[in-house]
CSV table of C-alpha atoms in Angstrom, one decimal:
chain,number,residue,atom,x,y,z
A,1,UNK,CA,40.3,-94.3,118.1
A,2,UNK,CA,40.1,-96.4,121.4
A,3,UNK,CA,42.5,-99.5,120.8
A,4,UNK,CA,40.5,-103.2,121.5
A,5,UNK,CA,42.5,-105.7,122.2
A,6,UNK,CA,41.3,-109.7,123.1
A,7,UNK,CA,43.0,-112.2,123.9
A,8,UNK,CA,43.6,-115.3,123.0
A,9,UNK,CA,43.5,-115.0,119.2
A,10,UNK,CA,42.0,-118.4,119.0
A,11,UNK,CA,40.4,-121.0,122.2
A,12,UNK,CA,39.7,-124.6,121.6
A,13,UNK,CA,36.9,-125.7,124.3
A,14,UNK,CA,35.2,-129.5,125.1
A,15,UNK,CA,31.2,-129.2,124.9
A,16,UNK,CA,30.2,-128.5,128.3
A,17,UNK,CA,33.4,-126.9,129.6
A,18,UNK,CA,34.0,-122.9,130.5
A,19,UNK,CA,35.6,-120.1,128.7
A,20,UNK,CA,37.3,-117.2,129.5
A,21,UNK,CA,37.9,-114.3,126.8
A,22,UNK,CA,39.6,-111.3,127.7
A,23,UNK,CA,39.2,-107.4,126.3
A,24,UNK,CA,41.4,-104.5,127.4
A,25,UNK,CA,40.6,-101.3,126.2
A,26,UNK,CA,43.6,-98.5,124.9
A,27,UNK,CA,41.3,-96.1,126.9
A,28,UNK,CA,38.9,-96.0,130.0
A,29,UNK,CA,35.4,-96.8,128.9
A,30,UNK,CA,33.7,-95.1,131.1
A,31,UNK,CA,31.4,-92.3,129.7
A,32,UNK,CA,30.2,-88.9,131.2
A,33,UNK,CA,26.9,-90.2,132.1
A,34,UNK,CA,29.0,-92.9,134.4
A,35,UNK,CA,27.7,-96.2,131.7
A,36,UNK,CA,30.4,-98.1,130.0
A,37,UNK,CA,29.5,-99.2,126.5
A,38,UNK,CA,30.9,-101.9,126.7
A,39,UNK,CA,29.1,-104.8,124.2
A,40,UNK,CA,29.7,-108.7,123.4
A,41,UNK,CA,28.9,-110.4,120.0
A,42,UNK,CA,29.4,-113.3,118.4
A,43,UNK,CA,29.2,-113.9,114.9
A,44,UNK,CA,29.0,-117.3,114.0
A,45,UNK,CA,30.1,-118.7,110.5
A,46,UNK,CA,28.5,-117.4,108.0
A,47,UNK,CA,26.4,-115.7,109.5
A,48,UNK,CA,26.4,-111.5,110.7
A,49,UNK,CA,27.2,-111.0,114.3
A,50,UNK,CA,24.8,-110.7,117.1
A,51,UNK,CA,24.4,-108.6,120.3
A,52,UNK,CA,25.3,-111.0,124.0
A,53,UNK,CA,26.3,-108.6,126.4
A,54,UNK,CA,25.8,-105.0,126.3
A,55,UNK,CA,27.0,-102.0,129.4
A,56,UNK,CA,29.7,-104.9,130.4
A,57,UNK,CA,27.2,-107.2,132.1
A,58,UNK,CA,23.6,-107.4,130.4
A,59,UNK,CA,22.9,-109.8,128.7
A,60,UNK,CA,20.4,-109.0,125.7
A,61,UNK,CA,16.8,-110.7,124.7
A,62,UNK,CA,17.2,-114.2,124.7
A,63,UNK,CA,20.8,-114.6,125.8
A,64,UNK,CA,21.8,-117.8,127.7
A,65,UNK,CA,22.5,-116.7,131.2
A,66,UNK,CA,25.3,-119.3,130.2
A,67,UNK,CA,27.3,-116.0,128.8
A,68,UNK,CA,28.1,-113.5,131.2
A,69,UNK,CA,30.4,-110.7,131.4
A,70,UNK,CA,32.3,-108.0,134.3
A,71,UNK,CA,35.0,-106.0,134.3
A,72,UNK,CA,35.1,-102.1,134.6
A,73,UNK,CA,37.3,-98.9,132.7
A,74,UNK,CA,39.7,-100.8,130.8
A,75,UNK,CA,39.6,-104.6,131.1
A,76,UNK,CA,36.9,-106.6,130.4
A,77,UNK,CA,35.9,-110.1,130.6
A,78,UNK,CA,33.4,-113.0,128.8
A,79,UNK,CA,32.8,-116.1,130.4
A,80,UNK,CA,30.6,-118.8,128.6
A,81,UNK,CA,30.2,-121.5,130.5
A,82,UNK,CA,28.8,-125.1,129.3
A,83,UNK,CA,29.4,-124.3,126.0
A,84,UNK,CA,27.2,-125.9,123.4
A,85,UNK,CA,27.7,-126.7,119.2
A,86,UNK,CA,25.8,-123.4,118.3
A,87,UNK,CA,28.7,-121.1,120.6
A,88,UNK,CA,31.2,-122.1,118.3
A,89,UNK,CA,32.1,-118.5,116.3
A,90,UNK,CA,33.8,-115.7,117.0
A,91,UNK,CA,33.6,-113.1,119.8
A,92,UNK,CA,33.7,-109.6,119.5
A,93,UNK,CA,34.3,-107.0,122.1
A,94,UNK,CA,33.3,-103.3,121.3
A,95,UNK,CA,32.3,-100.0,122.5
A,96,UNK,CA,30.7,-97.4,122.0
A,97,UNK,CA,31.6,-95.0,124.7
A,98,UNK,CA,33.9,-92.9,122.7
A,99,UNK,CA,33.8,-92.0,118.5
A,100,UNK,CA,34.2,-94.0,116.2
A,101,UNK,CA,32.9,-97.2,117.8
A,102,UNK,CA,35.8,-99.7,117.5
A,103,UNK,CA,36.0,-103.5,118.4
A,104,UNK,CA,38.7,-106.0,119.4
A,105,UNK,CA,39.9,-107.9,116.7
A,106,UNK,CA,37.8,-111.1,117.5
A,107,UNK,CA,38.4,-114.0,119.3
A,108,UNK,CA,37.4,-117.9,117.5
A,109,UNK,CA,36.1,-120.7,119.3
A,110,UNK,CA,36.6,-123.9,118.2
A,111,UNK,CA,35.9,-127.2,119.2
A,112,UNK,CA,38.9,-129.2,121.0
B,1,UNK,CA,10.5,-109.0,114.9
B,2,UNK,CA,13.6,-106.6,113.7
B,3,UNK,CA,14.7,-106.6,110.5
B,4,UNK,CA,17.6,-105.4,108.4
B,5,UNK,CA,18.1,-106.5,104.7
B,6,UNK,CA,20.9,-104.9,102.9
B,7,UNK,CA,20.7,-104.6,99.1
B,8,UNK,CA,22.8,-103.4,96.1
B,9,UNK,CA,26.3,-105.1,96.5
B,10,UNK,CA,28.6,-106.5,93.8
B,11,UNK,CA,31.7,-106.6,92.0
B,12,UNK,CA,33.2,-103.3,90.4
B,13,UNK,CA,35.9,-101.6,88.9
B,14,UNK,CA,38.7,-99.2,90.8
B,15,UNK,CA,36.9,-95.6,90.8
B,16,UNK,CA,33.3,-97.1,90.1
B,17,UNK,CA,30.8,-95.8,92.0
B,18,UNK,CA,27.6,-98.1,94.3
B,19,UNK,CA,25.0,-96.8,96.2
B,20,UNK,CA,23.8,-100.2,99.2
B,21,UNK,CA,20.8,-99.9,100.4
B,22,UNK,CA,19.2,-101.5,103.9
B,23,UNK,CA,15.7,-101.4,104.7
B,24,UNK,CA,14.2,-101.5,107.8
B,25,UNK,CA,11.1,-103.6,109.4
B,26,UNK,CA,10.0,-104.4,112.9
B,27,UNK,CA,10.6,-101.1,115.1
B,28,UNK,CA,10.1,-97.7,115.0
B,29,UNK,CA,13.3,-97.1,112.4
B,30,UNK,CA,12.9,-93.3,112.7
B,31,UNK,CA,13.3,-93.0,115.9
B,32,UNK,CA,17.5,-94.7,115.9
B,33,UNK,CA,20.2,-93.5,115.1
B,34,UNK,CA,21.7,-95.9,112.8
B,35,UNK,CA,25.0,-97.5,111.1
B,36,UNK,CA,27.3,-98.9,108.6
B,37,UNK,CA,30.1,-100.9,109.6
B,38,UNK,CA,32.1,-103.2,107.1
B,39,UNK,CA,34.2,-106.6,107.3
B,40,UNK,CA,36.5,-107.4,105.1
B,41,UNK,CA,37.6,-110.9,104.2
B,42,UNK,CA,38.7,-113.1,106.9
B,43,UNK,CA,39.0,-109.6,109.0
B,44,UNK,CA,37.3,-108.3,111.6
B,45,UNK,CA,34.4,-105.3,112.2
B,46,UNK,CA,35.0,-101.8,110.9
B,47,UNK,CA,32.9,-99.2,112.0
B,48,UNK,CA,32.4,-96.7,108.6
B,49,UNK,CA,29.2,-94.3,109.0
B,50,UNK,CA,27.0,-93.3,111.6
B,51,UNK,CA,23.4,-90.8,110.8
B,52,UNK,CA,21.5,-89.2,113.3
B,53,UNK,CA,17.5,-91.0,113.2
B,54,UNK,CA,16.5,-87.2,111.7
B,55,UNK,CA,19.6,-87.0,109.6
B,56,UNK,CA,20.5,-84.1,111.2
B,57,UNK,CA,24.1,-85.6,112.2
B,58,UNK,CA,26.3,-87.7,110.1
B,59,UNK,CA,29.8,-89.4,110.8
B,60,UNK,CA,32.1,-91.4,109.2
B,61,UNK,CA,35.3,-93.4,109.3
B,62,UNK,CA,38.3,-91.1,108.6
B,63,UNK,CA,39.0,-94.5,105.7
B,64,UNK,CA,35.9,-93.2,103.9
B,65,UNK,CA,35.2,-89.6,104.5
B,66,UNK,CA,34.7,-87.8,102.0
B,67,UNK,CA,34.1,-90.7,99.3
B,68,UNK,CA,31.3,-92.3,101.3
B,69,UNK,CA,28.2,-90.8,102.0
B,70,UNK,CA,25.3,-92.1,104.5
B,71,UNK,CA,21.5,-91.1,104.3
B,72,UNK,CA,18.1,-92.4,105.4
B,73,UNK,CA,14.3,-91.5,104.0
B,74,UNK,CA,12.6,-92.0,107.0
B,75,UNK,CA,9.1,-92.7,104.9
B,76,UNK,CA,10.6,-95.6,103.2
B,77,UNK,CA,12.0,-97.1,105.9
B,78,UNK,CA,15.4,-97.5,104.2
B,79,UNK,CA,19.3,-96.4,105.3
B,80,UNK,CA,21.4,-95.8,101.9
B,81,UNK,CA,25.2,-96.0,101.8
B,82,UNK,CA,26.5,-94.3,98.5
B,83,UNK,CA,30.2,-94.9,97.9
B,84,UNK,CA,32.4,-93.1,95.6
B,85,UNK,CA,35.9,-93.9,94.3
B,86,UNK,CA,36.1,-97.1,95.1
B,87,UNK,CA,39.5,-98.5,96.0
B,88,UNK,CA,40.4,-102.6,96.4
B,89,UNK,CA,40.7,-102.3,100.3
B,90,UNK,CA,36.6,-101.3,100.5
B,91,UNK,CA,36.4,-104.7,99.3
B,92,UNK,CA,34.5,-106.3,102.0
B,93,UNK,CA,30.7,-107.2,103.8
B,94,UNK,CA,28.4,-104.6,104.1
B,95,UNK,CA,26.4,-104.6,107.5
B,96,UNK,CA,23.8,-101.8,108.7
B,97,UNK,CA,23.2,-101.6,112.4
B,98,UNK,CA,20.7,-100.5,114.3
B,99,UNK,CA,22.1,-98.6,117.4
B,100,UNK,CA,20.3,-98.9,120.6
B,101,UNK,CA,20.9,-98.1,124.7
B,102,UNK,CA,22.1,-101.5,124.2
B,103,UNK,CA,24.6,-101.1,122.1
B,104,UNK,CA,24.8,-102.8,118.0
B,105,UNK,CA,21.6,-104.3,118.7
B,106,UNK,CA,20.2,-105.7,115.3
B,107,UNK,CA,22.5,-106.7,111.8
B,108,UNK,CA,21.3,-107.1,108.7
B,109,UNK,CA,22.6,-110.1,106.9
B,110,UNK,CA,25.0,-108.1,105.2
B,111,UNK,CA,25.9,-107.9,101.0
B,112,UNK,CA,29.3,-108.0,99.9
B,113,UNK,CA,31.2,-105.4,98.1
B,114,UNK,CA,34.4,-106.4,96.0
B,115,UNK,CA,36.4,-104.0,93.9
B,116,UNK,CA,38.7,-105.3,91.4
B,117,UNK,CA,39.7,-104.7,87.8
């Protein structure tokens, strides 16, 4: 299985600040079809996860442009700018290139 | 509006069985592959099962293979997860999730399964 490693485990940020979360995969996430199926999800307290970013850098419907994804191969980054209270929760990266789908361990974003 | 609503969870004893349901609305259920993903208390996300849109293929995580069965009824827009020989380590919130070209784009609210004597 592809192992997804996220860093840091937790992050403190001031409102209005910017943060970056790293996600590294144990194998390349480039699919035979040329796509890279790396997604980012946010799980707010008491809620189910929601899709933020798909295929590395594409924002899902309704997601603010304060969220941006980048990376390639095995190294990926999620950046959140101008952090708002509603951004707090646990962020997960996930891959769908190889079965089974796997997720990182999560990064908890908290207020400083 | 896409909605996925799970039900059927509860507190059960080790070795027993339980069947979860997930009713879908707001999209053409019969056109999409569907998944079950679980999250143990205070833990991360674990994918456990996939069923193709037409039930032609089913895949399972090693942790549940041989004990859990995923199925669907497209006439009822409903996804199922039959769980047998439940263990304490199966205690988790269980989510059904729609998988589009974008990834796991919609998730249900989750249903809690607790396995304890």
